[in-house]
PDB file of C-alpha atoms in Angstrom:
ATOM      1  CA  UNK A   1      66.889  -0.575 -37.570  1.00  0.00           C
ATOM      2  CA  UNK A   2      65.208   1.039 -34.606  1.00  0.00           C
ATOM      3  CA  UNK A   3      67.526   1.334 -31.607  1.00  0.00           C
ATOM      4  CA  UNK A   4      69.729  -1.515 -32.826  1.00  0.00           C
ATOM      5  CA  UNK A   5      73.143  -0.120 -33.777  1.00  0.00           C
ATOM      6  CA  UNK A   6      74.108   0.757 -30.206  1.00  0.00           C
ATOM      7  CA  UNK A   7      73.633  -2.911 -29.221  1.00  0.00           C
ATOM      8  CA  UNK A   8      75.796  -4.678 -31.813  1.00  0.00           C
ATOM      9  CA  UNK A   9      79.541  -5.216 -31.676  1.00  0.00           C
ATOM     10  CA  UNK A  10      80.089  -3.831 -35.173  1.00  0.00           C
ATOM     11  CA  UNK A  11      77.496  -1.260 -36.298  1.00  0.00           C
ATOM     12  CA  UNK A  12      79.404  -0.770 -39.572  1.00  0.00           C
ATOM     13  CA  UNK A  13      79.091  -4.461 -40.447  1.00  0.00           C
ATOM     14  CA  UNK A  14      75.352  -4.412 -39.752  1.00  0.00           C
ATOM     15  CA  UNK A  15      74.903  -1.333 -41.954  1.00  0.00           C
ATOM     16  CA  UNK A  16      76.851  -2.968 -44.799  1.00  0.00           C
ATOM     17  CA  UNK A  17      74.800  -6.181 -44.558  1.00  0.00           C
ATOM     18  CA  UNK A  18      71.567  -4.182 -44.407  1.00  0.00           C
ATOM     19  CA  UNK A  19      72.495  -2.228 -47.539  1.00  0.00           C
ATOM     20  CA  UNK A  20      72.623  -5.536 -49.454  1.00  0.00           C
ATOM     21  CA  UNK A  21      68.989  -6.233 -48.508  1.00  0.00           C
ATOM     22  CA  UNK A  22      67.616  -2.953 -49.856  1.00  0.00           C
ATOM     23  CA  UNK A  23      65.833  -3.370 -53.181  1.00  0.00           C
ATOM     24  CA  UNK A  24      65.614  -0.892 -56.069  1.00  0.00           C
ATOM     25  CA  UNK A  25      66.281   2.507 -54.560  1.00  0.00           C
ATOM     26  CA  UNK A  26      64.753   1.512 -51.220  1.00  0.00           C
ATOM     27  CA  UNK A  27      65.302   3.209 -47.899  1.00  0.00           C
ATOM     28  CA  UNK A  28      66.809   2.282 -44.562  1.00  0.00           C
ATOM     29  CA  UNK A  29      65.201   3.769 -41.461  1.00  0.00           C
ATOM     30  CA  UNK A  30      67.544   3.982 -38.490  1.00  0.00           C
ATOM     31  CA  UNK A  31      66.888   5.197 -34.965  1.00  0.00           C
ATOM     32  CA  UNK A  32      69.739   6.117 -32.635  1.00  0.00           C
ATOM     33  CA  UNK A  33      69.406   7.224 -29.026  1.00  0.00           C
ATOM     34  CA  UNK A  34      71.025  10.528 -28.069  1.00  0.00           C
ATOM     35  CA  UNK A  35      72.522   9.569 -24.744  1.00  0.00           C
ATOM     36  CA  UNK A  36      74.095  13.010 -24.440  1.00  0.00           C
ATOM     37  CA  UNK A  37      70.782  14.762 -24.002  1.00  0.00           C
ATOM     38  CA  UNK A  38      70.320  17.474 -21.394  1.00  0.00           C
ATOM     39  CA  UNK A  39      68.780  15.312 -18.670  1.00  0.00           C
ATOM     40  CA  UNK A  40      71.729  12.922 -18.701  1.00  0.00           C
ATOM     41  CA  UNK A  41      74.053  15.922 -18.511  1.00  0.00           C
ATOM     42  CA  UNK A  42      72.173  17.026 -15.386  1.00  0.00           C
ATOM     43  CA  UNK A  43      72.655  13.562 -13.884  1.00  0.00           C
ATOM     44  CA  UNK A  44      76.368  13.872 -14.534  1.00  0.00           C
ATOM     45  CA  UNK A  45      76.514  17.286 -12.842  1.00  0.00           C
ATOM     46  CA  UNK A  46      74.986  15.783  -9.708  1.00  0.00           C
ATOM     47  CA  UNK A  47      77.520  12.958  -9.749  1.00  0.00           C
ATOM     48  CA  UNK A  48      74.961  10.363 -10.798  1.00  0.00           C
ATOM     49  CA  UNK A  49      76.354   7.590 -12.961  1.00  0.00           C
ATOM     50  CA  UNK A  50      75.135   7.441 -16.530  1.00  0.00           C
ATOM     51  CA  UNK A  51      76.988   4.380 -17.844  1.00  0.00           C
ATOM     52  CA  UNK A  52      75.276   1.667 -15.715  1.00  0.00           C
ATOM     53  CA  UNK A  53      71.890   2.734 -17.086  1.00  0.00           C
ATOM     54  CA  UNK A  54      73.105   1.923 -20.595  1.00  0.00           C
ATOM     55  CA  UNK A  55      74.907  -1.290 -19.697  1.00  0.00           C
ATOM     56  CA  UNK A  56      71.737  -2.808 -18.250  1.00  0.00           C
ATOM     57  CA  UNK A  57      70.079  -2.333 -21.648  1.00  0.00           C
ATOM     58  CA  UNK A  58      73.051  -3.745 -23.519  1.00  0.00           C
ATOM     59  CA  UNK A  59      74.387  -0.522 -25.045  1.00  0.00           C
ATOM     60  CA  UNK A  60      77.832  -1.268 -26.422  1.00  0.00           C
ATOM     61  CA  UNK A  61      78.086   2.102 -28.170  1.00  0.00           C
ATOM     62  CA  UNK A  62      76.923   5.596 -27.315  1.00  0.00           C
ATOM     63  CA  UNK A  63      76.228   7.913 -30.247  1.00  0.00           C
ATOM     64  CA  UNK A  64      75.982  11.660 -29.751  1.00  0.00           C
ATOM     65  CA  UNK A  65      73.975  13.138 -32.632  1.00  0.00           C
ATOM     66  CA  UNK A  66      77.044  14.338 -34.547  1.00  0.00           C
ATOM     67  CA  UNK A  67      78.772  10.930 -34.236  1.00  0.00           C
ATOM     68  CA  UNK A  68      75.636   9.023 -35.217  1.00  0.00           C
ATOM     69  CA  UNK A  69      75.207  11.127 -38.339  1.00  0.00           C
ATOM     70  CA  UNK A  70      78.876  10.654 -39.235  1.00  0.00           C
ATOM     71  CA  UNK A  71      78.598   6.876 -38.731  1.00  0.00           C
ATOM     72  CA  UNK A  72      75.755   6.675 -41.233  1.00  0.00           C
ATOM     73  CA  UNK A  73      77.397   8.936 -43.808  1.00  0.00           C
ATOM     74  CA  UNK A  74      80.796   7.218 -43.491  1.00  0.00           C
ATOM     75  CA  UNK A  75      79.084   3.908 -44.222  1.00  0.00           C
ATOM     76  CA  UNK A  76      77.627   5.032 -47.532  1.00  0.00           C
ATOM     77  CA  UNK A  77      74.217   6.299 -46.461  1.00  0.00           C
ATOM     78  CA  UNK A  78      72.657   9.585 -47.483  1.00  0.00           C
ATOM     79  CA  UNK A  79      70.453  11.112 -44.793  1.00  0.00           C
ATOM     80  CA  UNK A  80      67.284  12.328 -46.469  1.00  0.00           C
ATOM     81  CA  UNK A  81      65.345  13.342 -43.388  1.00  0.00           C
ATOM     82  CA  UNK A  82      65.690  13.331 -39.611  1.00  0.00           C
ATOM     83  CA  UNK A  83      63.068  13.284 -36.901  1.00  0.00           C
ATOM     84  CA  UNK A  84      64.189  14.352 -33.441  1.00  0.00           C
ATOM     85  CA  UNK A  85      62.118  12.864 -30.621  1.00  0.00           C
ATOM     86  CA  UNK A  86      61.813  14.498 -27.193  1.00  0.00           C
ATOM     87  CA  UNK A  87      62.532  12.657 -23.943  1.00  0.00           C
ATOM     88  CA  UNK A  88      59.628  11.015 -22.127  1.00  0.00           C
ATOM     89  CA  UNK A  89      60.993  11.835 -18.671  1.00  0.00           C
ATOM     90  CA  UNK A  90      60.897  13.642 -16.330  1.00  0.00           C
ATOM     91  CA  UNK A  91      57.138  13.230 -16.257  1.00  0.00           C
ATOM     92  CA  UNK A  92      56.462  16.568 -14.530  1.00  0.00           C
ATOM     93  CA  UNK A  93      57.518  18.479 -17.676  1.00  0.00           C
ATOM     94  CA  UNK A  94      54.590  18.687 -20.129  1.00  0.00           C
ATOM     95  CA  UNK A  95      55.053  17.053 -23.539  1.00  0.00           C
ATOM     96  CA  UNK A  96      54.542  20.330 -25.405  1.00  0.00           C
ATOM     97  CA  UNK A  97      57.448  21.850 -23.434  1.00  0.00           C
ATOM     98  CA  UNK A  98      59.672  18.888 -24.318  1.00  0.00           C
ATOM     99  CA  UNK A  99      58.765  19.240 -28.000  1.00  0.00           C
ATOM    100  CA  UNK A 100      59.532  22.950 -27.870  1.00  0.00           C
ATOM    101  CA  UNK A 101      62.913  22.281 -26.257  1.00  0.00           C
ATOM    102  CA  UNK A 102      63.775  19.848 -29.061  1.00  0.00           C
ATOM    103  CA  UNK A 103      62.942  22.513 -31.644  1.00  0.00           C
ATOM    104  CA  UNK A 104      65.121  25.049 -29.807  1.00  0.00           C
ATOM    105  CA  UNK A 105      68.127  22.733 -29.362  1.00  0.00           C
ATOM    106  CA  UNK A 106      68.002  19.327 -31.049  1.00  0.00           C
ATOM    107  CA  UNK A 107      71.454  18.272 -29.839  1.00  0.00           C
ATOM    108  CA  UNK A 108      70.637  18.939 -26.202  1.00  0.00           C
ATOM    109  CA  UNK A 109      67.033  17.819 -25.928  1.00  0.00           C
ATOM    110  CA  UNK A 110      66.445  15.050 -28.492  1.00  0.00           C
ATOM    111  CA  UNK A 111      66.222  11.666 -26.805  1.00  0.00           C
ATOM    112  CA  UNK A 112      66.205   9.740 -30.095  1.00  0.00           C
ATOM    113  CA  UNK A 113      66.854  10.625 -33.699  1.00  0.00           C
ATOM    114  CA  UNK A 114      65.182   8.744 -36.523  1.00  0.00           C
ATOM    115  CA  UNK A 115      66.986   8.912 -39.859  1.00  0.00           C
ATOM    116  CA  UNK A 116      65.478   8.204 -43.257  1.00  0.00           C
ATOM    117  CA  UNK A 117      68.433   7.127 -45.362  1.00  0.00           C
ATOM    118  CA  UNK A 118      69.185   5.985 -48.862  1.00  0.00           C
ATOM    119  CA  UNK A 119      72.235   4.128 -50.105  1.00  0.00           C
ATOM    120  CA  UNK A 120      74.802   6.401 -51.681  1.00  0.00           C
ATOM    121  CA  UNK A 121      75.288   5.333 -55.268  1.00  0.00           C
ATOM    122  CA  UNK A 122      78.880   4.706 -56.122  1.00  0.00           C
ATOM    123  CA  UNK A 123      80.034   6.425 -59.287  1.00  0.00           C
ATOM    124  CA  UNK A 124      81.474   3.960 -61.737  1.00  0.00           C
ATOM    125  CA  UNK A 125      84.184   5.426 -63.896  1.00  0.00           C
ATOM    126  CA  UNK A 126      84.829   3.757 -67.217  1.00  0.00           C
ATOM    127  CA  UNK A 127      88.338   3.764 -68.490  1.00  0.00           C
ATOM    128  CA  UNK A 128      88.677   4.191 -72.256  1.00  0.00           C
TER     129      UNK A 128
END
């Protein structure tokens, strides 16, 4: 699910339905945008609206990194690995600088986060 959960009315329902499609210890790969990245914070400081940019792309939900991670874990997914992607704009900042900024502060400079997840196995308790 690459950049999908922010577009659906009920992300939890989509995660639950997706879990039923995973076969034999398979994985679910999920990408969530980090709309609270530094460059959007700068826009806010200069009184530039952020929300209309998301509405035009159909974003019904905005997930800061902490909230996105919690959403996945609360819905029975174990996060095995994350990949934080740098922003692609502004163009005047070289890519290597953007990548360095992401390494220094993932929460502030990641534009997207890709999660490799696995379904949390429910422990079945037998009553004797």
